CSV table of C-alpha atoms in Angstrom, one decimal:
chain,number,residue,atom,x,y,z
A,1,SER,CA,-3.2,-9.5,-40.7
A,2,ASP,CA,0.1,-7.6,-40.4
A,3,ASN,CA,-0.3,-3.8,-40.7
A,4,GLY,CA,3.4,-3.2,-41.0
A,5,SER,CA,3.8,-1.8,-37.5
A,6,SER,CA,5.5,-3.6,-34.7
A,7,SER,CA,5.3,-3.2,-31.0
A,8,SER,CA,6.9,-5.0,-28.1
A,9,SER,CA,6.0,-5.2,-24.5
A,10,SER,CA,7.5,-7.0,-21.7
A,11,SER,CA,6.2,-8.1,-18.3
A,12,SER,CA,7.9,-9.5,-15.4
A,13,SER,CA,7.0,-10.4,-11.9
A,14,LEU,CA,8.0,-7.8,-9.3
A,15,PHE,CA,8.3,-10.5,-6.7
A,16,SER,CA,7.7,-14.2,-6.6
A,17,THR,CA,4.9,-15.7,-4.6
A,18,SER,CA,4.6,-19.3,-3.7
A,19,ASN,CA,2.1,-21.7,-5.4
A,20,ASN,CA,-0.4,-21.2,-2.6
A,21,SER,CA,-0.5,-17.4,-2.9
A,22,SER,CA,-1.6,-14.8,-5.3
A,23,SER,CA,-0.9,-11.1,-5.4
A,24,TRP,CA,-2.4,-7.9,-6.8
A,25,VAL,CA,-1.4,-4.3,-7.3
A,26,SER,CA,-3.9,-1.8,-6.0
A,27,SER,CA,-2.1,1.5,-6.3
A,28,VAL,CA,0.8,3.1,-8.0
A,29,ASP,CA,2.2,6.7,-7.6
A,30,VAL,CA,5.1,8.3,-9.5
A,31,ASP,CA,7.4,10.8,-7.8
A,32,PRO,CA,7.7,14.3,-9.3
A,33,SER,CA,11.1,13.5,-10.9
A,34,ALA,CA,9.5,10.6,-12.8
A,35,GLN,CA,12.4,8.4,-11.7
A,36,TRP,CA,10.6,6.3,-9.1
A,37,ALA,CA,7.2,4.5,-8.7
A,38,VAL,CA,5.9,3.3,-5.4
A,39,ILE,CA,3.7,0.2,-5.8
A,40,GLY,CA,1.3,-1.1,-3.2
A,41,GLY,CA,-1.0,-4.1,-3.1
A,42,GLY,CA,-2.0,-7.4,-1.5
A,43,ILE,CA,-0.9,-10.9,-1.1
A,44,GLU,CA,-3.5,-13.6,-0.5
A,45,TYR,CA,-2.3,-16.8,1.0
A,46,HIS,CA,-4.2,-20.1,0.7
A,47,GLY,CA,-3.2,-23.3,2.4
A,48,SER,CA,-4.1,-26.1,4.7
A,49,SER,CA,-2.7,-27.7,7.7
A,50,SER,CA,-3.4,-30.9,9.6
A,51,SER,CA,-5.6,-30.8,12.6
A,52,SER,CA,-4.0,-32.1,15.8
A,53,SER,CA,-7.0,-34.2,16.6
A,54,ASN,CA,-7.4,-35.8,13.2
A,55,LYS,CA,-4.3,-36.0,11.0
A,56,SER,CA,-6.4,-36.8,7.9
A,57,LYS,CA,-8.7,-33.8,8.4
A,58,GLN,CA,-7.5,-30.7,6.6
A,59,ILE,CA,-8.2,-27.2,7.9
A,60,SER,CA,-8.3,-24.5,5.3
A,61,LYS,CA,-6.2,-21.4,6.1
A,62,HIS,CA,-6.7,-18.1,4.3
A,63,HIS,CA,-5.2,-14.7,5.2
A,64,ASP,CA,-4.2,-11.5,3.5
A,65,ASN,CA,-1.1,-9.5,3.8
A,66,GLY,CA,0.3,-6.7,1.6
A,67,PHE,CA,3.4,-5.2,0.1
A,68,ILE,CA,4.9,-1.9,-0.7
A,69,SER,CA,7.8,-1.6,-3.2
A,70,LEU,CA,9.9,1.0,-5.0
A,71,MET,CA,10.7,0.7,-8.7
A,72,ASN,CA,13.3,2.6,-10.6
A,73,LEU,CA,11.5,3.6,-13.7
A,74,PRO,CA,14.4,4.3,-16.1
A,75,THR,CA,15.9,0.9,-15.4
A,76,ARG,CA,12.6,-0.9,-14.7
A,77,THR,CA,14.1,-2.6,-11.6
A,78,LEU,CA,12.6,-3.2,-8.2
A,79,SER,CA,14.9,-1.5,-5.7
A,80,THR,CA,13.3,-2.2,-2.3
A,81,PHE,CA,10.3,-4.2,-1.1
A,82,SER,CA,8.5,-4.8,2.2
A,83,THR,CA,5.7,-7.0,3.2
A,84,THR,CA,3.0,-5.6,5.5
A,85,ARG,CA,0.3,-7.1,7.8
A,86,GLU,CA,-2.4,-5.2,5.9
A,87,SER,CA,-3.3,-5.2,2.2
A,88,ILE,CA,-2.2,-1.8,0.8
A,89,ASN,CA,-5.1,0.1,-0.8
A,90,ASP,CA,-3.4,3.4,-1.7
A,91,VAL,CA,0.1,4.9,-1.8
A,92,ALA,CA,1.4,8.4,-2.4
A,93,PHE,CA,4.7,10.2,-2.5
A,94,HIS,CA,4.5,13.1,0.0
A,95,PRO,CA,5.6,16.1,-2.1
A,96,THR,CA,7.6,17.9,0.6
A,97,GLN,CA,8.5,15.5,3.4
A,98,ASP,CA,10.6,12.8,1.7
A,99,ARG,CA,8.1,10.2,2.8
A,100,ILE,CA,5.8,7.7,1.2
A,101,VAL,CA,2.3,7.5,2.7
A,102,SER,CA,0.2,4.3,2.6
A,103,VAL,CA,-3.2,3.2,3.8
A,104,GLY,CA,-4.8,-0.2,3.8
A,105,ASN,CA,-7.4,-2.5,5.2
A,106,ASN,CA,-6.8,-1.4,8.8
A,107,ASN,CA,-7.0,2.0,10.5
A,108,ILE,CA,-3.3,2.9,10.2
A,109,VAL,CA,-1.8,5.6,8.0
A,110,SER,CA,1.8,4.5,7.5
A,111,PHE,CA,4.9,6.6,6.6
A,112,TRP,CA,7.9,5.1,4.8
A,113,ASN,CA,11.4,6.3,3.9
A,114,GLN,CA,11.1,7.5,0.4
A,115,LEU,CA,14.4,5.9,-0.7
A,116,ASP,CA,14.1,2.5,1.1
A,117,VAL,CA,10.8,1.0,2.1
A,118,SER,CA,12.6,-2.3,3.1
A,119,GLY,CA,13.5,-0.7,6.5
A,120,GLY,CA,9.9,-0.7,7.6
A,121,ARG,CA,7.6,2.1,8.6
A,122,VAL,CA,9.2,5.3,10.0
A,123,GLY,CA,5.9,6.6,11.4
A,124,ARG,CA,2.2,6.0,11.7
A,125,SER,CA,-1.0,7.7,12.6
A,126,TRP,CA,-4.5,6.4,13.2
A,127,SER,CA,-7.5,7.0,10.9
A,128,THR,CA,-11.1,7.0,11.9
A,129,SER,CA,-12.1,4.6,9.2
A,130,PRO,CA,-11.4,0.9,9.9
A,131,SER,CA,-10.2,0.5,6.3
A,132,SER,CA,-8.8,3.4,4.2
A,133,TYR,CA,-8.9,3.6,0.4
A,134,SER,CA,-7.7,7.1,-0.6
A,135,ILE,CA,-4.9,9.6,0.1
A,136,ALA,CA,-4.9,13.2,-1.1
A,137,ILE,CA,-2.0,15.6,-0.4
A,138,ASP,CA,-1.9,19.3,-1.1
A,139,PRO,CA,1.7,20.1,-1.9
A,140,LYS,CA,1.4,23.8,-1.0
A,141,SER,CA,0.0,23.4,2.5
A,142,ASP,CA,1.1,19.8,3.3
A,143,MET,CA,-2.5,19.1,4.3
A,144,MET,CA,-3.4,15.5,3.8
A,145,ALA,CA,-6.9,13.9,3.6
A,146,ILE,CA,-7.6,10.2,4.1
A,147,SER,CA,-10.9,8.4,3.5
A,148,GLY,CA,-12.2,4.9,3.4
A,149,ILE,CA,-15.1,2.9,4.7
A,150,GLY,CA,-17.8,5.0,6.3
A,151,SER,CA,-18.6,8.6,6.1
A,152,TYR,CA,-15.4,10.1,7.6
A,153,VAL,CA,-12.6,12.1,6.0
A,154,ASP,CA,-9.6,12.5,8.3
A,155,CYS,CA,-7.5,15.7,7.9
A,156,PHE,CA,-3.8,15.7,8.8
A,157,SER,CA,-1.2,18.5,8.8
A,158,ASN,CA,2.4,17.9,8.3
A,159,VAL,CA,3.2,14.2,8.3
A,160,GLY,CA,0.9,12.4,10.7
A,161,THR,CA,-0.6,15.1,12.9
A,162,LYS,CA,-4.4,14.5,12.8
A,163,LEU,CA,-6.3,17.8,12.9
A,164,SER,CA,-9.9,16.6,12.5
A,165,SER,CA,-12.3,14.0,11.3
A,166,LEU,CA,-15.1,15.3,9.1
A,167,SER,CA,-18.4,13.3,8.8
A,168,ILE,CA,-19.9,13.5,5.4
A,169,ASP,CA,-23.6,12.8,6.0
A,170,MET,CA,-25.7,12.5,2.8
A,171,LYS,CA,-29.1,12.4,4.5
């Protein structure tokens, strides 16, 4: 039944993937001006190729990559995009360093140009966890905490200087 109200919504693909791939968004963060959103996620590729020893035998291939992109919120347009070797699990605008921080299914903390991620990483640091899931940044002190698989929380100062790794033992 019609209740007299109307609503509209639109959806569009941020980027196109081929028939043998699928993508997902795992994290979104909005900058303090509310003009930009950074979006991170993964791309899963499925495929097959012929074996050199037996042309009729198909070998299944499967691998994951990721992406990071910037979207202009007022215009709802994707401005820059970059694929990554890792699936991106979390993204954050650094509040004072004009950088975007990302973590994924590897032990790298990546830093990106806040205005153009298509140029690639502008810096990186190593985390203790083999796969990181969470970024927290204190805007007053520039301290950053990264956590993931296992019981470690890595603490960084400024952009990328690792201070310590804290083990959270729940025994």
